[in-house]
mmCIF file of C-alpha atoms and ligand atoms in Angstrom:
data_model
loop_
_atom_site.group_PDB
_atom_site.id
_atom_site.type_symbol
_atom_site.label_atom_id
_atom_site.label_comp_id
_atom_site.label_asym_id
_atom_site.label_seq_id
_atom_site.Cartn_x
_atom_site.Cartn_y
_atom_site.Cartn_z
ATOM 1 C CA UNK A 1 105.050 87.824 147.972
ATOM 2 C CA UNK A 2 105.829 89.282 144.499
ATOM 3 C CA UNK A 3 103.988 87.457 141.718
ATOM 4 C CA UNK A 4 106.532 86.609 139.021
ATOM 5 C CA UNK A 5 106.629 84.307 136.038
ATOM 6 C CA UNK A 6 110.111 83.141 135.028
ATOM 7 C CA UNK A 7 110.791 82.653 131.286
ATOM 8 C CA UNK A 8 110.500 78.985 130.372
ATOM 9 C CA UNK A 9 108.080 78.251 133.231
ATOM 10 C CA UNK A 10 105.639 75.430 132.544
ATOM 11 C CA UNK A 11 102.158 76.862 132.255
ATOM 12 C CA UNK A 12 98.829 75.219 131.687
ATOM 13 C CA UNK A 13 96.552 77.255 129.433
ATOM 14 C CA UNK A 14 93.034 76.625 130.674
ATOM 15 C CA UNK A 15 91.188 76.576 127.382
ATOM 16 C CA UNK A 16 89.703 73.828 125.254
ATOM 17 C CA UNK A 17 89.282 76.245 122.320
ATOM 18 C CA UNK A 18 92.103 75.643 119.796
ATOM 19 C CA UNK A 19 91.576 79.106 118.215
ATOM 20 C CA UNK A 20 92.152 80.840 121.528
ATOM 21 C CA UNK A 21 95.078 78.580 122.443
ATOM 22 C CA UNK A 22 96.749 79.503 119.125
ATOM 23 C CA UNK A 23 96.241 83.223 119.717
ATOM 24 C CA UNK A 24 97.464 83.050 123.315
ATOM 25 C CA UNK A 25 100.559 81.105 122.285
ATOM 26 C CA UNK A 26 101.369 83.736 119.628
ATOM 27 C CA UNK A 27 100.837 86.555 122.118
ATOM 28 C CA UNK A 28 103.027 84.798 124.710
ATOM 29 C CA UNK A 29 105.822 84.792 122.095
ATOM 30 C CA UNK A 30 106.868 81.245 122.973
ATOM 31 C CA UNK A 31 108.243 82.552 126.240
ATOM 32 C CA UNK A 32 106.822 79.656 128.294
ATOM 33 C CA UNK A 33 106.518 75.903 128.141
ATOM 34 C CA UNK A 34 102.788 75.742 127.388
ATOM 35 C CA UNK A 35 100.442 72.829 127.726
ATOM 36 C CA UNK A 36 96.671 73.134 127.329
ATOM 37 C CA UNK A 37 93.980 71.906 129.705
ATOM 38 C CA UNK A 38 92.643 69.890 126.773
ATOM 39 C CA UNK A 39 95.989 68.118 126.292
ATOM 40 C CA UNK A 40 96.124 67.265 130.003
ATOM 41 C CA UNK A 41 92.539 65.987 129.886
ATOM 42 C CA UNK A 42 91.442 68.387 132.627
ATOM 43 C CA UNK A 43 87.692 68.785 133.089
ATOM 44 C CA UNK A 44 86.145 72.011 131.771
ATOM 45 C CA UNK A 45 84.567 73.803 134.741
ATOM 46 C CA UNK A 46 81.141 75.352 134.350
ATOM 47 C CA UNK A 47 81.345 79.123 133.853
ATOM 48 C CA UNK A 48 78.988 80.135 136.616
ATOM 49 C CA UNK A 49 80.125 83.739 137.149
ATOM 50 C CA UNK A 50 78.419 86.775 135.598
ATOM 51 C CA UNK A 51 81.586 88.742 134.763
ATOM 52 C CA UNK A 52 84.565 88.024 132.484
ATOM 53 C CA UNK A 53 86.920 88.526 135.442
ATOM 54 C CA UNK A 54 84.951 86.109 137.628
ATOM 55 C CA UNK A 55 84.938 83.357 134.991
ATOM 56 C CA UNK A 56 88.644 83.782 134.140
ATOM 57 C CA UNK A 57 89.568 83.408 137.825
ATOM 58 C CA UNK A 58 87.301 80.405 138.240
ATOM 59 C CA UNK A 59 88.903 78.629 135.242
ATOM 60 C CA UNK A 60 92.492 79.488 136.241
ATOM 61 C CA UNK A 61 91.975 78.311 139.815
ATOM 62 C CA UNK A 62 90.326 75.064 138.693
ATOM 63 C CA UNK A 63 93.169 74.270 136.228
ATOM 64 C CA UNK A 64 95.902 75.149 138.753
ATOM 65 C CA UNK A 65 94.345 72.912 141.373
ATOM 66 C CA UNK A 66 93.742 70.007 138.991
ATOM 67 C CA UNK A 67 97.214 70.130 137.369
ATOM 68 C CA UNK A 68 99.507 71.378 140.127
ATOM 69 C CA UNK A 69 100.892 73.880 137.573
ATOM 70 C CA UNK A 70 100.628 77.647 137.290
ATOM 71 C CA UNK A 71 97.515 78.207 135.156
ATOM 72 C CA UNK A 72 96.532 80.922 132.721
ATOM 73 C CA UNK A 73 92.871 81.279 131.804
ATOM 74 C CA UNK A 74 90.911 83.737 129.780
ATOM 75 C CA UNK A 75 87.293 84.602 129.563
ATOM 76 C CA UNK A 76 86.210 86.713 126.687
ATOM 77 C CA UNK A 77 83.262 87.687 124.616
ATOM 78 C CA UNK A 78 81.408 90.171 122.512
ATOM 79 C CA UNK A 79 79.256 92.877 124.077
ATOM 80 C CA UNK A 80 76.763 94.860 122.007
ATOM 81 C CA UNK A 81 75.848 98.335 123.268
ATOM 82 C CA UNK A 82 72.249 98.290 121.960
ATOM 83 C CA UNK A 83 71.698 94.859 123.552
ATOM 84 C CA UNK A 84 72.755 96.041 127.015
ATOM 85 C CA UNK A 85 76.071 94.215 126.715
ATOM 86 C CA UNK A 86 74.688 90.871 125.448
ATOM 87 C CA UNK A 87 75.837 88.267 124.594
ATOM 88 C CA UNK A 88 78.714 89.158 126.991
ATOM 89 C CA UNK A 89 79.746 86.222 129.169
ATOM 90 C CA UNK A 90 77.216 84.127 127.230
ATOM 91 C CA UNK A 91 79.043 84.659 123.886
ATOM 92 C CA UNK A 92 80.083 81.017 123.555
ATOM 93 C CA UNK A 93 76.703 79.766 124.758
ATOM 94 C CA UNK A 94 74.815 81.731 122.051
ATOM 95 C CA UNK A 95 76.481 79.370 119.552
ATOM 96 C CA UNK A 96 74.660 76.398 121.098
ATOM 97 C CA UNK A 97 76.002 72.896 121.763
ATOM 98 C CA UNK A 98 77.342 72.598 118.194
ATOM 99 C CA UNK A 99 79.379 75.813 118.620
ATOM 100 C CA UNK A 100 77.688 77.193 115.531
ATOM 101 C CA UNK A 101 78.828 80.816 115.295
ATOM 102 C CA UNK A 102 76.779 81.310 112.116
ATOM 103 C CA UNK A 103 73.794 80.795 114.394
ATOM 104 C CA UNK A 104 75.213 83.066 117.111
ATOM 105 C CA UNK A 105 75.925 85.875 114.616
ATOM 106 C CA UNK A 106 72.423 85.506 113.137
ATOM 107 C CA UNK A 107 70.995 85.868 116.654
ATOM 108 C CA UNK A 108 72.980 89.069 117.216
ATOM 109 C CA UNK A 109 71.812 90.429 113.838
ATOM 110 C CA UNK A 110 68.168 89.572 114.538
ATOM 111 C CA UNK A 111 68.190 91.206 117.977
ATOM 112 C CA UNK A 112 70.036 94.259 116.691
ATOM 113 C CA UNK A 113 67.601 94.613 113.802
ATOM 114 C CA UNK A 114 64.774 94.647 116.335
ATOM 115 C CA UNK A 115 66.395 97.737 117.906
ATOM 116 C CA UNK A 116 66.396 99.557 114.526
ATOM 117 C CA UNK A 117 70.143 99.116 113.807
ATOM 118 C CA UNK A 118 70.873 102.735 114.755
ATOM 119 C CA UNK A 119 73.607 101.881 117.219
ATOM 120 C CA UNK A 120 75.955 99.107 116.039
ATOM 121 C CA UNK A 121 78.679 99.788 118.615
ATOM 122 C CA UNK A 122 80.209 96.680 120.177
ATOM 123 C CA UNK A 123 83.348 95.612 121.981
ATOM 124 C CA UNK A 124 85.311 92.496 122.716
ATOM 125 C CA UNK A 125 86.550 92.022 126.283
ATOM 126 C CA UNK A 126 89.211 89.631 127.491
ATOM 127 C CA UNK A 127 89.952 88.914 131.125
ATOM 128 C CA UNK A 128 93.186 87.016 131.776
ATOM 129 C CA UNK A 129 93.789 85.325 135.105
ATOM 130 C CA UNK A 130 96.897 83.562 136.399
ATOM 131 C CA UNK A 131 96.511 81.260 139.387
ATOM 132 C CA UNK A 132 99.141 79.394 141.351
ATOM 133 C CA UNK A 133 98.441 75.851 142.577
ATOM 134 C CA UNK A 134 97.603 74.854 146.144
ATOM 135 C CA UNK A 135 95.169 77.744 146.629
ATOM 136 C CA UNK A 136 98.000 80.234 146.143
ATOM 137 C CA UNK A 137 97.598 83.796 144.898
ATOM 138 C CA UNK A 138 95.934 84.863 141.660
ATOM 139 C CA UNK A 139 96.082 87.866 139.401
ATOM 140 C CA UNK A 140 93.545 89.147 136.892
ATOM 141 C CA UNK A 141 93.551 91.894 134.218
ATOM 142 C CA UNK A 142 91.126 92.991 131.495
ATOM 143 C CA UNK A 143 91.586 94.293 127.923
ATOM 144 C CA UNK A 144 89.026 95.664 125.502
ATOM 145 C CA UNK A 145 88.749 96.609 121.822
ATOM 146 C CA UNK A 146 85.893 98.784 120.553
ATOM 147 C CA UNK A 147 84.294 98.602 117.117
ATOM 148 C CA UNK A 148 81.145 98.362 115.024
ATOM 149 C CA UNK A 149 79.092 95.381 113.919
ATOM 150 C CA UNK A 150 78.542 94.908 110.179
ATOM 151 C CA UNK A 151 76.154 92.544 108.417
ATOM 152 C CA UNK A 152 76.576 90.334 106.516
ATOM 153 C CA UNK A 153 79.816 89.174 108.095
ATOM 154 C CA UNK A 154 83.006 89.228 106.016
ATOM 155 C CA UNK A 155 86.161 87.116 106.067
ATOM 156 C CA UNK A 156 87.064 83.551 106.944
ATOM 157 C CA UNK A 157 89.973 84.179 109.283
ATOM 158 C CA UNK A 158 89.872 84.174 113.070
ATOM 159 C CA UNK A 159 87.003 82.511 114.894
ATOM 160 C CA UNK A 160 83.727 83.165 116.694
ATOM 161 C CA UNK A 161 82.220 86.572 115.983
ATOM 162 C CA UNK A 162 85.243 87.872 113.998
ATOM 163 C CA UNK A 163 83.418 88.228 110.624
ATOM 164 C CA UNK A 164 80.914 90.798 111.967
ATOM 165 C CA UNK A 165 83.316 92.962 114.014
ATOM 166 C CA UNK A 166 85.200 95.937 112.520
ATOM 167 C CA UNK A 167 87.543 97.583 115.034
ATOM 168 C CA UNK A 168 87.264 101.378 115.312
ATOM 169 C CA UNK A 169 89.607 103.164 112.900
ATOM 170 C CA UNK A 170 89.797 100.154 110.537
ATOM 171 C CA UNK A 171 88.018 99.057 107.369
ATOM 172 C CA UNK A 172 88.493 95.280 107.605
ATOM 173 C CA UNK A 173 86.595 92.974 109.922
ATOM 174 C CA UNK A 174 88.572 90.786 112.337
ATOM 175 C CA UNK A 175 87.587 87.931 110.017
ATOM 176 C CA UNK A 176 89.386 89.611 107.098
ATOM 177 C CA UNK A 177 92.502 90.811 108.929
ATOM 178 C CA UNK A 178 95.849 89.025 108.893
ATOM 179 C CA UNK A 179 96.136 87.100 112.177
ATOM 180 C CA UNK A 180 99.199 89.178 113.156
ATOM 181 C CA UNK A 181 97.272 92.422 112.606
ATOM 182 C CA UNK A 182 94.437 91.203 114.824
ATOM 183 C CA UNK A 183 96.918 89.940 117.457
ATOM 184 C CA UNK A 184 98.526 93.381 117.564
ATOM 185 C CA UNK A 185 95.310 95.136 118.602
ATOM 186 C CA UNK A 186 92.958 92.538 120.026
ATOM 187 C CA UNK A 187 91.335 92.564 123.446
ATOM 188 C CA UNK A 188 93.522 89.533 124.264
ATOM 189 C CA UNK A 189 96.701 91.400 123.267
ATOM 190 C CA UNK A 190 95.691 94.403 125.353
ATOM 191 C CA UNK A 191 94.930 92.223 128.370
ATOM 192 C CA UNK A 192 98.255 90.451 127.914
ATOM 193 C CA UNK A 193 100.161 93.736 127.794
ATOM 194 C CA UNK A 194 98.715 94.487 131.221
ATOM 195 C CA UNK A 195 99.554 91.006 132.449
ATOM 196 C CA UNK A 196 103.124 91.347 131.191
ATOM 197 C CA UNK A 197 103.494 94.673 132.957
ATOM 198 C CA UNK A 198 102.271 93.097 136.190
ATOM 199 C CA UNK A 199 104.129 89.784 136.068
ATOM 200 C CA UNK A 200 107.215 89.680 133.865
HETATM 201 P P1 IMP B 1 84.860 81.750 126.525
HETATM 202 O O1 IMP B 1 85.853 82.823 126.863
HETATM 203 O O2 IMP B 1 85.507 80.470 126.153
HETATM 204 O O3 IMP B 1 83.785 81.633 127.512
HETATM 205 O O4 IMP B 1 84.122 82.178 125.190
HETATM 206 C C1 IMP B 1 84.350 83.344 124.561
HETATM 207 C C2 IMP B 1 83.561 83.396 123.289
HETATM 208 O O5 IMP B 1 83.557 84.773 122.889
HETATM 209 C C3 IMP B 1 84.211 82.655 122.145
HETATM 210 O O6 IMP B 1 83.708 81.384 121.980
HETATM 211 C C4 IMP B 1 83.850 83.528 120.959
HETATM 212 O O7 IMP B 1 82.589 83.231 120.542
HETATM 213 C C5 IMP B 1 83.788 84.914 121.533
HETATM 214 N N1 IMP B 1 85.077 85.580 121.306
HETATM 215 C C6 IMP B 1 86.034 85.850 122.233
HETATM 216 N N2 IMP B 1 87.101 86.427 121.662
HETATM 217 C C7 IMP B 1 86.816 86.505 120.347
HETATM 218 C C8 IMP B 1 87.558 86.983 119.230
HETATM 219 O O8 IMP B 1 88.714 87.432 119.297
HETATM 220 N N3 IMP B 1 86.924 86.891 118.055
HETATM 221 C C9 IMP B 1 85.677 86.400 117.908
HETATM 222 N N4 IMP B 1 84.966 85.918 118.898
HETATM 223 C C10 IMP B 1 85.528 85.969 120.121
#
C-alpha cells in the first residue's frame, strides 16, 4: 500500500510543546487540518527509546492509537560532539521538571568546559514519524543541522537550546534569527522535506 497524505487531512501532532507545534505548523504550510495531542488531552507517553527515530515512532504510534487519527510526531535534540552526542535524546530531560533551559544550557557549558572547549561542534537532529491508526503502517525520516556552540547564549527567539547554537556558515545563533530564517534551515525543516518527498 502506498503511504499518502491528502491535503486537508486531519492530523494529530503528537507534541505537548507549543514551540514545536508552532514550528511544525509553519513548516506544514497550513496544508492539513492540525490538532495537537495536548488539545485532545492525549497522555504523553514515556520516551523509553535510545534513538530519535525510536522515540518519534513510539510517540506517533501512541497518538494514532489513542486518537484514531493519522499522527505526526517528532523527536529532536541537541548532540554535542565533545560530549559523545549528549544530551541527545535526553535534551528535554536535561532541563529538569521545570523545563528550565537556562539550567540545561549551563549544564552543557559546564561539561564542555571540562573538556577544554577545543571542540564546540554540535548538531540538532529531528526525527519525524507518521503513523496510521489501528496498528497500520508508519514512516520515519531524519534531518540534521550542524553548527557550533557559543557561550554565553545570545537571542530571545526560538526555544530550548537555540541561544547557544550557531549554524555552520552563519553568524547569528538560532535564538537571534528570524523564525522564518530558522525554519528555512532547521533540522525540522530538513526532516520535513524528506517526509514531503516520501508522502505528498
Ligand atoms: P523532545 O523531542 O520533545 O523529546 O525534546 C526535544 C528537546 O530538544 C527540546 O525540548 C529542546 O530542548 C531541544 N530542541 C529540539 N529542537 C530544538 C530547536 O530547534 N531549538 C532548540 N532546542 C531544540
